Short mmCIF file of C-alpha atoms and ligand atoms in Angstrom, two decimals:
data_model
loop_
_atom_site.label_atom_id
_atom_site.label_comp_id
_atom_site.label_asym_id
_atom_site.label_seq_id
_atom_site.Cartn_x
_atom_site.Cartn_y
_atom_site.Cartn_z
CA MET A 1 100.96 -69.74 73.33
CA GLY A 2 97.45 -70.87 72.41
CA TYR A 3 96.21 -71.06 75.98
CA ASP A 4 97.05 -67.49 76.81
CA THR A 5 93.72 -65.79 76.39
CA LYS A 6 90.70 -68.03 76.10
CA THR A 7 91.75 -70.68 78.60
CA ILE A 8 92.95 -68.15 81.10
CA ALA A 9 89.73 -66.15 80.76
CA GLN A 10 87.74 -69.32 81.38
CA ALA A 11 89.78 -70.12 84.47
CA TRP A 12 89.20 -66.60 85.81
CA SER A 13 85.50 -66.88 85.18
CA ILE A 14 85.44 -70.00 87.40
CA LEU A 15 87.27 -68.15 90.15
CA ASP A 16 84.92 -65.18 89.88
CA GLN A 17 81.82 -67.35 90.00
CA ALA A 18 83.26 -69.27 92.94
CA THR A 19 83.81 -66.12 94.98
CA VAL A 20 81.76 -65.94 98.18
CA ARG A 21 80.57 -62.65 99.68
CA TYR A 22 80.36 -62.05 103.40
CA GLN A 23 79.13 -58.81 104.96
CA GLY A 24 79.52 -56.99 101.70
CA ALA A 25 83.06 -58.17 100.85
CA ASP A 26 84.69 -61.10 99.03
CA VAL A 27 85.91 -63.62 101.57
CA GLY A 28 86.95 -66.75 99.69
CA THR A 29 86.13 -69.24 96.96
CA VAL A 30 84.08 -72.44 97.16
CA ALA A 31 85.85 -75.73 96.34
CA ALA A 32 83.90 -76.55 93.17
CA LEU A 33 81.16 -74.97 91.04
CA ALA A 34 79.76 -78.11 89.42
CA THR A 35 78.89 -80.11 92.49
CA GLY A 36 75.85 -81.92 91.01
CA THR A 37 73.07 -83.03 93.33
CA ASN A 38 75.46 -84.05 96.08
CA ALA A 39 77.54 -81.04 97.02
CA VAL A 40 78.78 -82.64 100.30
CA ASN A 41 81.15 -79.86 101.40
CA TYR A 42 82.42 -78.72 98.00
CA ASP A 43 80.22 -75.63 98.41
CA GLN A 44 82.42 -74.52 101.31
CA ILE A 45 85.57 -72.42 101.39
CA PHE A 46 88.44 -74.80 102.14
CA THR A 47 91.56 -73.33 103.71
CA ARG A 48 93.99 -75.48 101.69
CA ASP A 49 92.05 -74.93 98.46
CA PHE A 50 91.88 -71.21 99.01
CA PHE A 51 95.65 -71.05 99.33
CA VAL A 52 95.82 -71.74 95.58
CA SER A 53 93.05 -69.23 94.78
CA GLY A 54 94.82 -66.74 97.05
CA LEU A 55 98.04 -67.24 95.15
CA ALA A 56 96.27 -66.64 91.84
CA PHE A 57 94.64 -63.48 93.23
CA LEU A 58 97.88 -62.12 94.69
CA LEU A 59 99.81 -62.75 91.50
CA ALA A 60 97.15 -60.74 89.69
CA GLY A 61 97.42 -57.88 92.19
CA LYS A 62 94.02 -58.66 93.78
CA HIS A 63 94.88 -58.39 97.46
CA GLU A 64 91.61 -57.55 99.15
CA ILE A 65 89.94 -60.97 98.98
CA VAL A 66 93.06 -62.59 100.44
CA LYS A 67 93.16 -60.14 103.31
CA ASN A 68 89.47 -60.77 104.04
CA PHE A 69 90.02 -64.51 103.95
CA LEU A 70 92.97 -64.27 106.34
CA CYS A 71 90.96 -62.16 108.79
CA ALA A 72 87.87 -64.36 108.60
CA THR A 73 89.82 -67.57 109.24
CA SER A 74 91.74 -65.93 112.01
CA ASP A 75 88.39 -65.04 113.64
CA LEU A 76 87.37 -68.68 113.38
CA GLN A 77 90.58 -69.98 114.93
CA GLN A 78 90.22 -71.69 118.29
CA THR A 79 91.43 -69.27 120.93
CA GLU A 80 91.04 -71.32 124.11
CA ASN A 81 92.19 -74.75 125.11
CA SER A 82 89.48 -76.87 126.51
CA LYS A 83 89.45 -80.23 128.19
CA SER A 84 86.53 -81.16 125.99
CA CYS A 85 87.44 -83.68 123.31
CA PHE A 86 84.77 -82.08 121.12
CA GLN A 87 86.52 -78.73 120.84
CA ALA A 88 89.35 -78.24 118.36
CA PRO A 89 92.65 -77.41 120.05
CA ARG A 90 93.75 -73.79 120.50
CA GLY A 91 95.52 -72.52 117.38
CA LEU A 92 93.82 -74.79 114.86
CA MET A 93 92.33 -73.20 111.74
CA PRO A 94 89.25 -74.76 110.12
CA ALA A 95 89.34 -77.25 107.24
CA SER A 96 86.50 -75.29 105.67
CA PHE A 97 83.76 -72.78 106.42
CA LYS A 98 80.64 -71.33 104.90
CA VAL A 99 78.39 -68.31 105.17
CA ILE A 100 75.01 -68.89 106.82
CA LYS A 101 72.13 -66.43 106.59
CA LYS A 102 69.56 -66.35 109.40
CA ASN A 103 67.00 -63.61 110.01
CA ASN A 104 68.86 -61.45 107.51
CA LYS A 105 72.09 -61.81 109.51
CA GLU A 106 75.17 -63.44 108.06
CA SER A 107 77.56 -65.57 110.06
CA LEU A 108 80.40 -68.00 109.36
CA VAL A 109 80.17 -71.65 110.30
CA ALA A 110 83.42 -73.61 110.41
CA ASP A 111 84.29 -77.29 110.20
CA PHE A 112 87.38 -78.42 112.09
CA GLY A 113 86.87 -81.98 110.96
CA GLU A 114 83.95 -82.72 113.25
CA LYS A 115 81.61 -82.86 110.24
CA ALA A 116 84.15 -83.88 107.57
CA ILE A 117 83.97 -87.16 105.70
CA GLY A 118 85.91 -89.62 107.87
CA ARG A 119 86.14 -87.01 110.66
CA VAL A 120 89.68 -86.09 109.62
CA THR A 121 91.69 -83.32 111.33
CA PRO A 122 92.97 -80.45 109.15
CA VAL A 123 96.50 -80.22 110.54
CA ASP A 124 97.57 -78.38 107.38
CA SER A 125 95.07 -75.48 107.59
CA SER A 126 97.00 -73.35 110.08
CA LEU A 127 100.20 -73.99 108.14
CA TRP A 128 98.67 -72.87 104.81
CA TRP A 129 97.26 -69.84 106.61
CA LEU A 130 100.76 -68.80 107.71
CA LEU A 131 102.16 -69.23 104.21
CA LEU A 132 99.31 -67.26 102.71
CA MET A 133 99.80 -64.49 105.27
CA ARG A 134 103.47 -64.24 104.31
CA MET A 135 102.61 -64.08 100.61
CA TYR A 136 99.94 -61.48 101.24
CA LEU A 137 102.37 -59.30 103.16
CA LYS A 138 105.01 -59.62 100.47
CA ALA A 139 102.56 -58.87 97.68
CA SER A 140 100.67 -56.02 99.30
CA GLY A 141 103.33 -54.47 101.54
CA ASP A 142 100.53 -54.08 104.10
CA LYS A 143 102.75 -53.63 107.16
CA ALA A 144 99.78 -52.61 109.29
CA ILE A 145 98.29 -56.09 109.33
CA ALA A 146 101.63 -57.63 110.33
CA ALA A 147 101.82 -55.29 113.31
CA GLU A 148 98.26 -55.93 114.46
CA ASP A 149 97.85 -57.74 117.76
CA LYS A 150 95.26 -59.94 116.15
CA THR A 151 97.75 -61.26 113.57
CA CYS A 152 100.53 -61.81 116.10
CA SER A 153 98.17 -63.57 118.51
CA SER A 154 96.91 -65.88 115.76
CA ILE A 155 100.47 -66.78 114.82
CA LYS A 156 101.50 -67.39 118.42
CA ARG A 157 98.48 -69.58 119.07
CA ILE A 158 99.52 -71.74 116.12
CA LEU A 159 103.12 -71.87 117.33
CA ASP A 160 102.05 -72.70 120.89
CA HIS A 161 100.19 -75.70 119.59
CA TYR A 162 102.53 -76.90 116.86
CA LEU A 163 105.83 -76.41 118.68
CA ILE A 164 104.81 -78.23 121.81
CA GLY A 165 105.97 -81.84 122.22
CA HIS A 166 103.39 -84.47 121.43
CA PHE A 167 104.64 -87.70 123.02
CA GLU A 168 107.67 -88.15 120.75
CA LEU A 169 111.22 -86.78 121.05
CA ILE A 170 111.77 -85.86 117.40
CA PRO A 171 111.47 -82.57 115.47
CA THR A 172 108.68 -83.63 113.08
CA LEU A 173 104.94 -83.35 113.79
CA LEU A 174 103.01 -86.47 114.70
CA VAL A 175 99.67 -86.42 112.89
CA PRO A 176 96.67 -88.67 112.41
CA ASP A 177 95.61 -90.17 109.06
CA GLY A 178 94.10 -87.81 106.49
CA ALA A 179 95.55 -84.63 108.05
CA PHE A 180 96.20 -82.76 104.79
CA MET A 181 95.32 -82.76 101.08
CA ILE A 182 95.16 -86.56 101.25
CA ASP A 183 92.27 -86.38 103.66
CA ARG A 184 91.27 -90.04 103.64
CA ARG A 185 92.80 -93.17 105.04
CA MET A 186 95.89 -93.84 102.90
CA GLY A 187 98.46 -94.90 105.48
CA MET A 188 99.59 -91.28 105.76
CA TYR A 189 99.47 -91.10 109.57
CA GLY A 190 102.60 -90.49 111.62
CA HIS A 191 105.03 -88.16 109.90
CA PRO A 192 103.92 -87.74 106.30
CA LEU A 193 106.28 -85.69 104.15
CA ASP A 194 103.70 -83.13 102.98
CA ILE A 195 102.92 -82.07 106.54
CA GLU A 196 106.56 -81.92 107.63
CA VAL A 197 107.62 -79.76 104.66
CA LEU A 198 104.64 -77.48 105.22
CA PHE A 199 105.51 -77.28 108.91
CA ASP A 200 109.04 -76.11 108.11
CA ALA A 201 107.75 -73.55 105.61
CA ALA A 202 105.14 -72.28 108.06
CA LEU A 203 107.77 -71.87 110.78
CA ARG A 204 109.90 -69.79 108.43
CA ALA A 205 106.86 -67.72 107.46
CA SER A 206 106.02 -67.01 111.11
CA ARG A 207 109.64 -66.05 111.81
CA GLU A 208 109.53 -63.54 109.00
CA ILE A 209 106.24 -62.02 110.08
CA LEU A 210 107.07 -61.85 113.78
CA GLY A 211 110.47 -60.47 112.83
CA ILE A 212 108.89 -57.26 111.51
CA ASP A 213 109.34 -54.88 114.47
CA ALA A 214 109.76 -57.80 116.85
CA SER A 215 108.83 -57.27 120.51
CA GLU A 216 110.73 -59.06 123.29
CA ASP A 217 108.04 -61.72 123.34
CA ASP A 218 108.23 -62.10 119.55
CA LYS A 219 111.99 -62.63 119.88
CA LYS A 220 111.44 -65.51 122.30
CA TYR A 221 109.19 -67.19 119.76
CA ILE A 222 111.76 -66.59 117.03
CA GLU A 223 114.43 -68.32 119.13
CA CYS A 224 112.21 -71.39 119.53
CA ILE A 225 111.47 -71.35 115.81
CA ASN A 226 115.17 -71.19 114.91
CA ASP A 227 115.89 -74.09 117.17
CA ARG A 228 113.13 -76.23 115.74
CA ILE A 229 113.95 -75.41 112.10
CA ARG A 230 117.57 -76.42 112.62
CA TYR A 231 116.68 -79.88 113.93
CA LEU A 232 113.80 -80.34 111.52
CA VAL A 233 115.86 -79.50 108.46
CA ASP A 234 118.74 -81.76 109.53
CA HIS A 235 116.37 -84.61 110.22
CA MET A 236 114.52 -84.26 106.91
CA ARG A 237 117.65 -83.86 104.80
CA ALA A 238 119.32 -86.86 106.37
CA ASP A 239 116.57 -89.33 107.26
CA TYR A 240 113.89 -88.70 104.62
CA TRP A 241 116.32 -88.37 101.74
CA ILE A 242 116.85 -91.27 99.38
CA ASP A 243 119.17 -91.52 96.38
CA PRO A 244 121.08 -94.48 94.93
CA SER A 245 123.83 -94.34 97.53
CA ARG A 246 121.43 -94.00 100.49
CA LEU A 247 119.32 -96.83 99.10
CA ASN A 248 122.42 -98.97 99.09
CA SER A 249 123.12 -98.13 102.75
CA ILE A 250 119.57 -98.99 103.74
CA TYR A 251 119.83 -102.23 101.76
CA ARG A 252 122.75 -103.22 103.99
CA TYR A 253 121.11 -102.23 107.31
CA GLU A 254 121.52 -104.37 110.40
CA ASN A 255 118.66 -104.65 112.85
CA GLU A 256 118.04 -104.33 116.59
CA GLN A 257 120.51 -101.50 117.14
CA PHE A 258 120.33 -99.43 120.32
CA GLY A 259 121.91 -96.10 121.24
CA ASP A 260 122.99 -92.80 119.71
CA GLU A 261 125.37 -93.43 116.83
CA ILE A 262 123.55 -96.15 114.94
CA ALA A 263 122.76 -96.42 111.24
CA ASN A 264 119.34 -98.05 111.38
CA LYS A 265 117.61 -95.62 113.73
CA TYR A 266 114.09 -96.74 112.87
CA ASN A 267 114.85 -100.46 112.85
CA ILE A 268 113.90 -100.81 109.19
CA HIS A 269 113.73 -104.38 107.91
CA VAL A 270 115.26 -104.70 104.46
CA PRO A 271 112.55 -106.98 103.01
CA SER A 272 110.10 -104.09 103.55
CA ILE A 273 111.80 -102.14 100.72
CA PRO A 274 109.41 -102.46 97.77
CA SER A 275 111.02 -103.91 94.63
CA TRP A 276 109.99 -100.99 92.35
CA VAL A 277 112.30 -98.64 94.28
CA TYR A 278 115.43 -100.41 93.07
CA GLN A 279 114.70 -99.50 89.45
CA TRP A 280 113.20 -96.10 90.08
CA ILE A 281 116.06 -93.88 91.25
CA PRO A 282 118.68 -93.36 88.55
CA GLU A 283 122.08 -91.79 89.22
CA ASN A 284 121.88 -88.06 89.95
CA SER A 285 118.32 -88.40 91.17
CA GLY A 286 116.69 -88.61 94.54
CA TYR A 287 113.64 -87.61 96.56
CA PHE A 288 112.26 -87.33 100.07
CA LEU A 289 110.47 -90.43 101.33
CA GLY A 290 106.74 -90.25 101.96
CA ASN A 291 106.90 -91.12 105.65
CA ILE A 292 109.16 -92.46 108.39
CA GLY A 293 108.35 -94.10 111.69
CA PRO A 294 109.31 -97.07 113.82
CA GLY A 295 110.00 -100.02 111.50
CA ARG A 296 108.61 -98.01 108.64
CA MET A 297 109.91 -96.24 105.57
CA ASP A 298 107.15 -95.37 103.18
CA PHE A 299 108.89 -95.17 99.82
CA ARG A 300 105.92 -93.63 98.01
CA PHE A 301 106.77 -90.40 96.18
CA LEU A 302 104.59 -87.56 97.49
CA THR A 303 104.69 -84.83 94.90
CA MET A 304 103.46 -81.93 96.98
CA GLY A 305 106.05 -82.41 99.71
CA ASN A 306 108.91 -82.90 97.27
CA LEU A 307 108.07 -79.89 95.11
CA LEU A 308 107.37 -77.69 98.10
CA ALA A 309 110.76 -78.71 99.54
CA VAL A 310 112.33 -77.37 96.34
CA LEU A 311 110.52 -74.03 96.74
CA THR A 312 111.22 -73.62 100.44
CA SER A 313 114.86 -74.75 100.22
CA LEU A 314 114.21 -77.47 102.75
CA ALA A 315 115.92 -79.49 100.04
CA GLU A 316 119.51 -78.32 99.74
CA LYS A 317 120.81 -77.35 96.30
CA SER A 318 122.04 -80.78 95.21
CA GLN A 319 118.79 -82.35 96.46
CA ARG A 320 116.71 -79.81 94.52
CA ASN A 321 118.49 -80.76 91.31
CA LYS A 322 118.11 -84.44 92.01
CA ILE A 323 114.37 -84.12 92.61
CA LEU A 324 113.90 -82.40 89.24
CA ASN A 325 116.08 -85.02 87.53
CA LEU A 326 113.97 -87.77 89.03
CA LEU A 327 110.90 -86.04 87.70
CA GLU A 328 112.26 -85.78 84.19
CA VAL A 329 113.47 -89.36 84.08
CA ASN A 330 110.14 -90.65 85.43
CA TRP A 331 108.07 -88.14 83.44
CA GLU A 332 105.59 -90.65 81.96
CA ALA A 333 104.92 -92.19 85.37
CA LEU A 334 104.58 -88.91 87.25
CA VAL A 335 103.14 -86.55 84.65
CA GLY A 336 102.01 -88.61 81.67
CA ASN A 337 98.82 -87.04 80.34
CA MET A 338 98.21 -84.56 83.14
CA PRO A 339 100.51 -82.88 85.66
CA ILE A 340 100.91 -84.44 88.15
CA LYS A 341 100.55 -87.54 90.36
CA LEU A 342 99.72 -86.75 93.97
CA CYS A 343 101.34 -89.96 95.14
CA TYR A 344 103.31 -92.65 93.32
CA PRO A 345 102.90 -95.59 92.93
CA ALA A 346 99.33 -96.68 93.70
CA VAL A 347 98.70 -99.33 96.30
CA GLU A 348 96.83 -102.30 94.88
CA GLY A 349 95.16 -105.57 95.88
CA LYS A 350 95.56 -106.65 99.47
CA GLU A 351 97.69 -103.64 100.31
CA TRP A 352 94.92 -101.32 99.02
CA HIS A 353 92.38 -103.28 101.08
CA MET A 354 94.41 -102.90 104.27
CA LEU A 355 95.80 -99.42 103.83
CA THR A 356 92.72 -97.58 102.56
CA GLY A 357 90.10 -99.67 104.33
CA ALA A 358 88.94 -100.90 100.91
CA ASP A 359 88.05 -97.33 99.90
CA GLY A 360 86.18 -97.41 96.57
CA LYS A 361 87.17 -93.82 95.82
CA ASN A 362 90.85 -94.58 96.31
CA THR A 363 91.20 -97.67 94.15
CA ALA A 364 94.56 -98.11 92.40
CA TRP A 365 95.49 -95.20 90.08
CA SER A 366 92.50 -93.16 91.14
CA TYR A 367 92.03 -90.01 93.28
CA HIS A 368 94.62 -89.83 96.08
CA ASN A 369 95.92 -93.30 95.29
CA GLY A 370 97.95 -92.56 92.16
CA GLY A 371 95.57 -90.07 90.53
CA ASN A 372 96.87 -86.92 88.75
CA TRP A 373 95.94 -83.55 90.28
CA PRO A 374 96.11 -80.51 88.03
CA THR A 375 95.95 -78.14 91.00
CA LEU A 376 99.59 -79.13 91.67
CA LEU A 377 100.58 -77.51 88.37
CA TRP A 378 101.48 -74.27 90.15
CA LEU A 379 103.96 -76.13 92.36
CA LEU A 380 105.54 -77.91 89.43
CA ILE A 381 105.90 -74.73 87.40
CA ALA A 382 107.20 -72.75 90.38
CA ALA A 383 109.78 -75.45 91.18
CA ALA A 384 110.89 -75.65 87.55
CA VAL A 385 111.14 -71.85 87.27
CA LYS A 386 113.10 -71.64 90.53
CA MET A 387 115.53 -74.24 89.18
CA ASN A 388 115.73 -72.54 85.78
CA ASN A 389 114.33 -75.60 84.04
CA LYS A 390 112.19 -74.10 81.29
CA ARG A 391 111.92 -77.46 79.57
CA ILE A 392 109.85 -79.00 82.36
CA ALA A 393 107.73 -75.90 82.81
CA THR A 394 106.82 -75.55 79.13
CA ARG A 395 106.13 -79.22 78.69
CA ALA A 396 103.84 -79.37 81.73
CA MET A 397 101.91 -76.22 80.78
CA GLU A 398 101.28 -77.53 77.29
CA ILE A 399 99.96 -80.85 78.51
CA ALA A 400 97.65 -79.17 81.03
CA ALA A 401 96.42 -76.49 78.63
CA LYS A 402 95.46 -79.05 76.02
CA ARG A 403 92.96 -80.75 78.30
CA LEU A 404 91.81 -78.71 81.27
CA ALA A 405 89.32 -76.41 79.56
CA ALA A 406 88.13 -79.16 77.21
CA ASP A 407 87.47 -81.44 80.18
CA ASP A 408 85.79 -78.61 82.14
CA TRP A 409 88.48 -78.22 84.82
CA PRO A 410 88.25 -81.57 86.62
CA GLU A 411 89.36 -82.07 90.18
CA TYR A 412 91.62 -85.00 89.29
CA TYR A 413 92.49 -87.57 86.60
CA ASP A 414 92.71 -91.35 86.85
CA GLY A 415 94.77 -94.08 85.24
CA GLN A 416 98.38 -95.08 85.46
CA PHE A 417 99.27 -92.28 83.05
CA GLY A 418 96.54 -89.83 84.01
CA ASN A 419 94.59 -90.19 80.78
CA LEU A 420 91.07 -90.48 82.23
CA VAL A 421 88.96 -87.77 83.84
CA GLY A 422 88.63 -88.96 87.46
CA LYS A 423 85.83 -91.40 88.26
CA ALA A 424 84.15 -89.08 90.75
CA ALA A 425 86.01 -85.87 89.87
CA ARG A 426 84.04 -82.66 90.33
CA LYS A 427 84.00 -80.38 87.32
CA LYS A 428 84.82 -76.67 87.51
CA GLN A 429 87.03 -77.49 90.47
CA VAL A 430 88.24 -74.14 91.67
CA TRP A 431 91.79 -74.98 92.70
CA THR A 432 92.30 -76.64 89.32
CA ALA A 433 91.50 -73.33 87.63
CA ALA A 434 93.45 -71.32 90.23
CA GLY A 435 96.49 -73.60 89.88
CA PHE A 436 96.47 -73.04 86.14
CA ILE A 437 96.18 -69.27 86.49
CA ALA A 438 99.02 -69.17 89.04
CA ALA A 439 101.25 -71.42 86.92
CA HIS A 440 100.62 -69.28 83.85
CA SER A 441 101.34 -66.09 85.74
CA ILE A 442 104.66 -67.44 87.06
CA MET A 443 105.64 -68.56 83.54
CA GLU A 444 104.90 -65.08 82.21
CA ASN A 445 106.74 -63.29 85.02
CA PRO A 446 109.35 -65.58 86.56
CA ASP A 447 110.33 -62.86 89.05
CA LYS A 448 106.99 -63.35 90.76
CA ILE A 449 108.41 -66.57 92.12
CA ASN A 450 109.85 -64.46 94.93
CA LEU A 451 106.42 -64.32 96.52
CA ILE A 452 106.55 -68.03 97.12
CA ILE A 453 110.11 -69.20 97.55
CA PHE A 454 112.42 -69.16 100.56
CA ASP A 455 116.19 -68.73 100.50
CA ASP A 456 118.56 -71.31 101.90
CA GLU A 457 118.89 -71.23 105.68
CA PRO A 458 122.17 -69.56 106.64
C1 GLC B 1 88.85 -83.41 98.74
C2 GLC B 1 90.37 -83.37 98.72
C3 GLC B 1 90.87 -82.27 99.61
C4 GLC B 1 90.25 -80.94 99.18
C5 GLC B 1 88.72 -81.04 99.14
C6 GLC B 1 88.07 -79.81 98.54
O1 GLC B 1 88.39 -83.74 100.00
O2 GLC B 1 90.88 -84.61 99.13
O3 GLC B 1 92.27 -82.21 99.56
O4 GLC B 1 90.65 -79.92 100.03
O5 GLC B 1 88.32 -82.15 98.36
O6 GLC B 1 88.50 -79.60 97.23
#
């Protein structure tokens, strides 16, 4: 295919230029090269962004930079709980970090959200770290790092924090607004799909890593993980799932029910179902809802969570097929001119005003609010390859390849069909290039998918 050499070489050159050195070794990649006069924090190494770079590196057999990144972030992890509200909780990994030079000495300075735009908490960082650690171990076979106390302690600190109850008696994580890739106010507080799917995947990753030569203490953690996964998976598959028949049940819900065996657990009021949903889910299709909470079903389609659920087998087989069907039927709306929408549909008018806080960057069909994000290409290709759907994979690669290099690797695209380079999109956005490299590599060698996917739970 035409994009094989030149476009891929260009993408690699972005990754190479974005690589940051620390104490004589490569430690990560900055978020964007072309940051203009206002770099904000795009000159930092983001944990979630580096996951995609890390994947591209691992698929190309470049393990060292990933190992260094994993060690550096693990050193930055909070190790103690403090009563101070200004210290990140034990177990949290930073949203981003950078190398500072002072008196010829280098050090790393992290941001746990205390400096971030909107002061958002990176709940996803520790979860991406666990997934990247699993991929690194699979790719490199480096058993030594899995056995190191440092690795096990980092994992257990994360588990201690994420497995503990936080007010609610449900298996999902309760998180504040902007806790993941959508790191601005978008009504994604509570139990957003992307976080819950990542949580499940990260639990499985920790189980695998701790399971290598497990000590008695490791086994105790594994028991807790098994327990949590079981409830989490059941809850997600039943309560987040929507297809024509479930939509019909919800449509007939009664309210004010109390007790164990009730249908309308969250007291959903039928008029809150948005009208677009009724036309959007054809037979043999379905997806996981964007969010669930008291009196609330957020019907928005979150692409990352849905595609990741296909890869991790959080979605059972029939659900995986239905998600891909939904994608093909709604191709123009979800992919259009650039794979793929981060969230569908956009919120507009009064709803936009209320939900985003009148955020000028997140106007309808822009950025997080219905914009198209090429970094998600790797997820789309990996899901299609896992499901043996070459049609989707080839179509998506061709669309992306036609524009990405010509548009200088933008961070995101705008417009209902993703035809415009994003209003404030950075150019030479590193995870755009990394996503393309990873997607291409998986297309070329479908077996490499094993690095990323998880089997069905027994
Ligand atoms: C924006 C995105 C966030 C990303 C960061 C760096 O803040 O919303 O998901 O990690 O840029 O690329």
